[in-house]
Amino acid sequence: MNGTVVRLTYRALLGGRRAWLLLLMSVVLLAMAVLLRLTVGVDHQVTADFLGAVSVAALVPLFGLIVGTGVIGPEIDDGSIVYLLSKPISRPRIILSKLAVAATGTVLFAAVPTFVAGLVMSGTADRIALGFGVAALVASVAYSAIFLLLSVVTRHAVVYGLAYALIWEGLLGSFVPGARTLSVQQWSLSLTEAITTRDLVSSDVRLAVAGVLLAVVIVGATWYAGQRLRVLSLAGEE
Amino acid sequence: MTEQPSGVIHDIGYRKYDGPRLGRARVTRALYAHSLRGAYGLGRSARAKVLPMLLLGVMALPAFIIAVITNVTSDITGGLPLPYSRYVMVTMPILAIFLAAQAPASLSRDLRFKTVPLYFSRPMERSDYVLAKYGALATAVFLLLTLPLLIMYVGALLAELPAGEQTGDLLLALLGAAVFAVVFAGIGLVIASLTPRRGFGVAAIITVLALSFAAVSALQGIIRYEVGDADLAGWLGLLSPATLVDGFQTWVLDASSSSVAPPPGAAGGVVYVLVTFAVIGACWALLNLRYRKVAVS
Amino acid sequence: MSPSVLSVDTVSRWYGNVVAVNDVTMTIGPGITGLLGPNGAGKSTLIGMLAGFLAPSAGSVTLDGVTVWKNPDVYRTIGLVPEREAAYDFLTGWQFVLANAELHGLSDPGAAAKRALATVEMEFAQGRKVGEYSKGMRQRVKMASALVHDPAVLLLDEPFNGMDPRQRLHLMDLLRQMGADGRTVLFSSHILEEVEQLAQQIEVMVAGRHAASGDFREIRRLMTDRPHQYVIRSSDDRGLASALIADGSTAGVQLDDSVLSVEAVSFLRFTELLPRVARDAGIRLYEVSPTDESLESVFSYLVKS
Amino acid sequence: MPVIQTEELTKRFPATTALDRLSIEVEPGVVGLVGANGAGKSTLIKILLGLSPATSGRASVFGLDVTEDGPQIRERVGYMPEHDCLPGDVSATEFVVHMARMSGLPPDAARERTADILRHVGLYEERYRPIGGYSTGMKQRVKLAQALVHDPEIVMLDEPTNGLDPVGRDDMLLLIRRIWAEFGITVLVTSHLLGELERISDHVVVIDGGTLLRSSSTSEFTRTSQTLLIEVSAEADAVAATLTSAGLTVKRDGAQLVLPLDDDEVYDLVRDAVAAEGVGLIRLEQGRHHISEIFGEDQGGVGR
């Protein structure tokens, strides 16, 4: 990792209003959790349904998308990435630094609020909060890596990313069981299933498979993004 | 007497224009028409037509099926299987995708290519630009929502359902669709006007619409059924555009609600109406504010 | 400053079937080299390859014998001023240059940034955001970011684009200084006069081909050494015309209201003949102007050769 | 009546003063506007288009006040910005027709005038292809076409030759000259290359630091000076020596020799010196003043 790359990326990503907008969405999640706790009281099934539907299925992938593409996409698009590439720093290291910012951002704005929301709604009971927190954490890293790779590979990363998150994981995932095997959402839910001590969540993927797939995706996507950045052609305008 | 010349070379040099210049209002109308056509890809590349036309088709398909079913089963049921006014809510994802694709295509594109200065150096004022773009997208959305309703209406008439009742229901649903169109177009445009990057615009609009709808519906469901507090669930509907407008038409137009919980009572209804108009007004104000600040060169 | 040499060896670069750079071989050593050519001639593509941002489709690009492509270490020696304007607009000039110094891993980035900003005389605006800079200021701060690690090689893609006359002069002085320090400076331009004022050595690209190379004045002479259109005003145009026609070195002589137009076949012979003929005939020459010196004809001449 | 008139026009931004009590008058013709980056050129254009209010002072176009009659002014003005402003995904024809409509032309007139104007600016088969694939020169032509399509009375061109190579630059300059000479449209054009303005403008306005440095006809700026420039094919030093011994003060300027033109005898001295040396006479011209001189710096050949 490179401290300067991290700092520049962090400022580009979260400088100005954007951080507040992202924070606002985290706060909304927490506010809803508080509201549910006040109105419903403690109901673990509600906690699981709420965190599963709002946090793991929507908030985490969408944040992963915005943040993962945001750490490098605009720079490649407007050409300012040359200032990073024209330095004696290995390209994989640049990717690693960018991923660190993206993953940290997604974890802070999506995974941590998920964990806190779980605590608010169910306390520490049955390790529900922990289960969803860990799932959101791992999913944050995985989505960041995937969408970071996507933005190195294509200029339309946001659109393809949306298509994956909404259509593959969301729509197809709910109708076609096969699609679920290749879904970050399902892999991370299998972690939740394993951690919580009560039967609230069920994932279609076995824990071992999910763990391996998650590791492969995170490491693989990061490695490949580094390789792609090494051969990224910055053509002139002609 | 000179001979009549049989050949002539015409002057094809520069010609002055002394025809009419139509002024602000007509320019605004021209931009409105252009943007409206653009929302369906007309006058743009073939690729730009694919998505909106596809969505229009997808939107119409269930209505067509409903029309057929109605004709088959009308003897038994004596009505449409789905009321007109619920159609928008049922097909909400299609509306969201349409908006996410076309609002950035309308505004972010001009920002990205920096064509905005070319508009503002012409007779129109900045508010004319906003008006034309807003009007065009709202109309485009309205048309998207209207087509399936008309298909259902035709189906209902063919099935010899009572014409007067059907017409009344349709008109009310169309009014609801108009409110949907204005609210959603406004929200989509405000988001799109903030970024010259189309991808971000698409993502942001989908995120806002999908996340707010998912979160509010989930909350409403839990509170209404697990807690049994229908009033609070009703109030929560104010927090997402879809449930807000649905509540609006439930209360004002007496439509059947698609939300988990309708507005709570008369006070709730009034608040829904006020919030709906406030959202429209806010979108209009934000867009004007945004374009007052766009640099010209 | 230890001198560095960039070598381009039989390099081509194509995009699909479009060939942007076509079998180019050149060596760029210390001093200022101008890369000249019309738009679309492949200048940016060539600079992209020299800077290690594009892989040559064929041939090799090396810096002091080391391959440039996929070799981030060359950036210890290369400073790059890209054509595109985008920089980190949200940073101040100071932060931007400092970040570049840090990215180079310099031991004292603060001092380096300070020195670089002083070199381009941008200290006065270093506290303002890059996004608020004018074009000329942007160009200078980009220059500072390229100079921050004191590189032996400086690559500049169209550095004068959009600069006003004063900013141009300032940058020229700066580049001259860099060249005098023994750095290898390569800049691209499509404006002949800019190159003329700055570069001893020029490389001319036309339609992807390496059209000419060498000392500027030498090439300029080669370029002008060819049939020429002349306009002449004299005390006796008619007399001069008939004297010129008598010699074989003019292909056409035309006389209309007090201006004599001559098409010279042998350029040198004609220019030598003219003063002699005029003197012998006692005709006073008021004006002798070559008229087809436009760059258009210069470039088309190069394409044909 | 002047086309453009400003009186004590001032525009202040929080950090800078872009225009400082600027009073100018622009008569019909090709008018060059010169100034350093940030000298207030763009600010002036924006104020004239009625898009940005002045801090104080007055400005009018065709006698219409810019603060009150913005839309009427913009109906009769064409504007070509310096930066890219073209969508890449539509054809030139479609884009220019649309822009004509945006200037208030009815649909039929918009189509006809677009076809005409694209021909006048020199776009032919390529006008049906998407603009994204155009060269810089073609894009500049489209930008110019959209500024002319509604037959404005004045067209404001901001750096129209920026980024063009020599061929493209010559074409564009010729085109600008035609806009006035053939189309009868007054042109207000900015450029960093002062030599370009010398070639095409009838009148040049120089702004520096927001104030008027000078406004006069181009012929006034470039009047001949009492000097003679000569260029010889070889032995320049020997020729110079001969001329010096004949009593002339000869200066060397690059490849050229510069000598004072005190009387017409000098012409003969030069002719004879060159003939005696037996070298070629490549150039013999009376020296001219240049716009750049008012900046007090030698611009050399940059702005040829």
PDB file of C-alpha atoms in Angstrom, chain A residues 2-5 7-9 11-13 75-91 98 155 227 230-238, chain C residues 13 15 39-45 52-55 69-70 72-73 75-76 78 80 82-84 86-88 90-91 95-96 99-100 102-104 129 142 145:
ATOM      1  CA  ASN A   2       1.012   3.577  -0.488  1.00  0.00           C
ATOM      2  CA  GLY A   3      -0.001   6.213   2.000  1.00  0.00           C
ATOM      3  CA  THR A   4      -0.207   9.019  -0.536  1.00  0.00           C
ATOM      4  CA  VAL A   5      -2.387   7.026  -2.896  1.00  0.00           C
ATOM      5  CA  ARG A   7      -4.849   9.816   1.052  1.00  0.00           C
ATOM      6  CA  LEU A   8      -5.553  11.099  -2.445  1.00  0.00           C
ATOM      7  CA  THR A   9      -8.165   8.425  -3.017  1.00  0.00           C
ATOM      8  CA  ARG A  11     -10.023  12.828  -0.471  1.00  0.00           C
ATOM      9  CA  ALA A  12     -11.343  12.246  -3.962  1.00  0.00           C
ATOM     10  CA  LEU A  13     -13.946   9.823  -2.700  1.00  0.00           C
ATOM     11  CA  GLU A  75      -9.628   9.087 -12.449  1.00  0.00           C
ATOM     12  CA  ILE A  76      -9.388   6.745 -15.409  1.00  0.00           C
ATOM     13  CA  ASP A  77     -12.196   8.581 -17.128  1.00  0.00           C
ATOM     14  CA  ASP A  78     -10.710  12.067 -16.888  1.00  0.00           C
ATOM     15  CA  GLY A  79      -7.121  10.898 -17.322  1.00  0.00           C
ATOM     16  CA  SER A  80      -5.797  12.181 -13.997  1.00  0.00           C
ATOM     17  CA  ILE A  81      -4.715   8.615 -13.197  1.00  0.00           C
ATOM     18  CA  VAL A  82      -1.512   9.428 -15.128  1.00  0.00           C
ATOM     19  CA  TYR A  83      -0.214  11.198 -12.077  1.00  0.00           C
ATOM     20  CA  LEU A  84      -0.327   7.913 -10.182  1.00  0.00           C
ATOM     21  CA  LEU A  85       0.849   5.759 -13.043  1.00  0.00           C
ATOM     22  CA  SER A  86       3.846   7.925 -13.893  1.00  0.00           C
ATOM     23  CA  LYS A  87       5.462   7.148 -10.567  1.00  0.00           C
ATOM     24  CA  PRO A  88       7.840   4.412  -9.510  1.00  0.00           C
ATOM     25  CA  ILE A  89       5.085   2.536  -7.739  1.00  0.00           C
ATOM     26  CA  SER A  90       3.973  -0.902  -8.865  1.00  0.00           C
ATOM     27  CA  ARG A  91       0.482  -0.874 -10.287  1.00  0.00           C
ATOM     28  CA  LYS A  98      -7.437   1.923  -3.723  1.00  0.00           C
ATOM     29  CA  ARG A 155     -15.775   2.549 -18.536  1.00  0.00           C
ATOM     30  CA  GLN A 227      -2.574  -6.889 -13.856  1.00  0.00           C
ATOM     31  CA  ARG A 230      -0.291  -2.633 -15.548  1.00  0.00           C
ATOM     32  CA  VAL A 231      -1.373  -2.796 -19.161  1.00  0.00           C
ATOM     33  CA  LEU A 232      -3.909   0.017 -19.014  1.00  0.00           C
ATOM     34  CA  SER A 233      -3.417   2.003 -22.183  1.00  0.00           C
ATOM     35  CA  LEU A 234      -3.766   5.704 -21.825  1.00  0.00           C
ATOM     36  CA  ALA A 235      -4.161   6.748 -25.394  1.00  0.00           C
ATOM     37  CA  GLY A 236      -3.929  10.338 -26.497  1.00  0.00           C
ATOM     38  CA  GLU A 237      -7.038  12.023 -27.790  1.00  0.00           C
ATOM     39  CA  GLU A 238      -6.284  11.296 -31.410  1.00  0.00           C
TER      40      GLU A 238
ATOM     41  CA  ARG C  13       1.439   1.222 -32.997  1.00  0.00           C
ATOM     42  CA  TYR C  15      -5.458   0.332 -33.071  1.00  0.00           C
ATOM     43  CA  ASN C  39      -3.104  16.859 -35.777  1.00  0.00           C
ATOM     44  CA  GLY C  40      -3.564  13.134 -36.023  1.00  0.00           C
ATOM     45  CA  ALA C  41       0.030  12.535 -37.104  1.00  0.00           C
ATOM     46  CA  GLY C  42       0.658  10.204 -34.171  1.00  0.00           C
ATOM     47  CA  LYS C  43       2.509  12.587 -31.874  1.00  0.00           C
ATOM     48  CA  SER C  44       0.428  11.787 -28.797  1.00  0.00           C
ATOM     49  CA  THR C  45       0.610   8.073 -29.471  1.00  0.00           C
ATOM     50  CA  GLY C  52       5.248   3.884 -20.943  1.00  0.00           C
ATOM     51  CA  PHE C  53       1.482   4.298 -21.199  1.00  0.00           C
ATOM     52  CA  LEU C  54       1.083   2.423 -24.427  1.00  0.00           C
ATOM     53  CA  ALA C  55       2.658  -0.789 -25.583  1.00  0.00           C
ATOM     54  CA  TRP C  69       6.726  -0.457 -21.091  1.00  0.00           C
ATOM     55  CA  LYS C  70       5.588  -2.117 -17.852  1.00  0.00           C
ATOM     56  CA  PRO C  72       7.528   1.793 -13.328  1.00  0.00           C
ATOM     57  CA  ASP C  73      11.176   2.325 -12.370  1.00  0.00           C
ATOM     58  CA  TYR C  75       9.602   7.173 -13.788  1.00  0.00           C
ATOM     59  CA  ARG C  76      12.515   7.960 -11.490  1.00  0.00           C
ATOM     60  CA  ILE C  78      11.041  10.585 -16.564  1.00  0.00           C
ATOM     61  CA  LEU C  80       5.649  13.791 -17.718  1.00  0.00           C
ATOM     62  CA  PRO C  82       0.214  15.141 -20.045  1.00  0.00           C
ATOM     63  CA  GLU C  83      -1.953  16.915 -22.571  1.00  0.00           C
ATOM     64  CA  ARG C  84      -5.212  16.401 -20.721  1.00  0.00           C
ATOM     65  CA  ALA C  86      -7.557  16.984 -15.588  1.00  0.00           C
ATOM     66  CA  ALA C  87      -5.548  17.095 -12.411  1.00  0.00           C
ATOM     67  CA  TYR C  88      -6.701  16.633  -8.856  1.00  0.00           C
ATOM     68  CA  PHE C  90      -9.844  19.421  -5.225  1.00  0.00           C
ATOM     69  CA  LEU C  91      -6.247  19.795  -4.073  1.00  0.00           C
ATOM     70  CA  GLN C  95      -0.929  19.713  -2.025  1.00  0.00           C
ATOM     71  CA  PHE C  96      -0.883  18.507  -5.617  1.00  0.00           C
ATOM     72  CA  ALA C  99       1.549  14.509  -3.351  1.00  0.00           C
ATOM     73  CA  ASN C 100       3.534  13.972  -6.533  1.00  0.00           C
ATOM     74  CA  GLU C 102       5.562  11.776  -2.045  1.00  0.00           C
ATOM     75  CA  LEU C 103       4.492   9.385  -4.769  1.00  0.00           C
ATOM     76  CA  HIS C 104       8.046   9.470  -6.040  1.00  0.00           C
ATOM     77  CA  LYS C 129      -7.273  24.896  -5.548  1.00  0.00           C
ATOM     78  CA  LYS C 142       1.515  20.246 -13.988  1.00  0.00           C
ATOM     79  CA  SER C 145       4.586  18.056 -10.606  1.00  0.00           C
TER      80      SER C 145
END
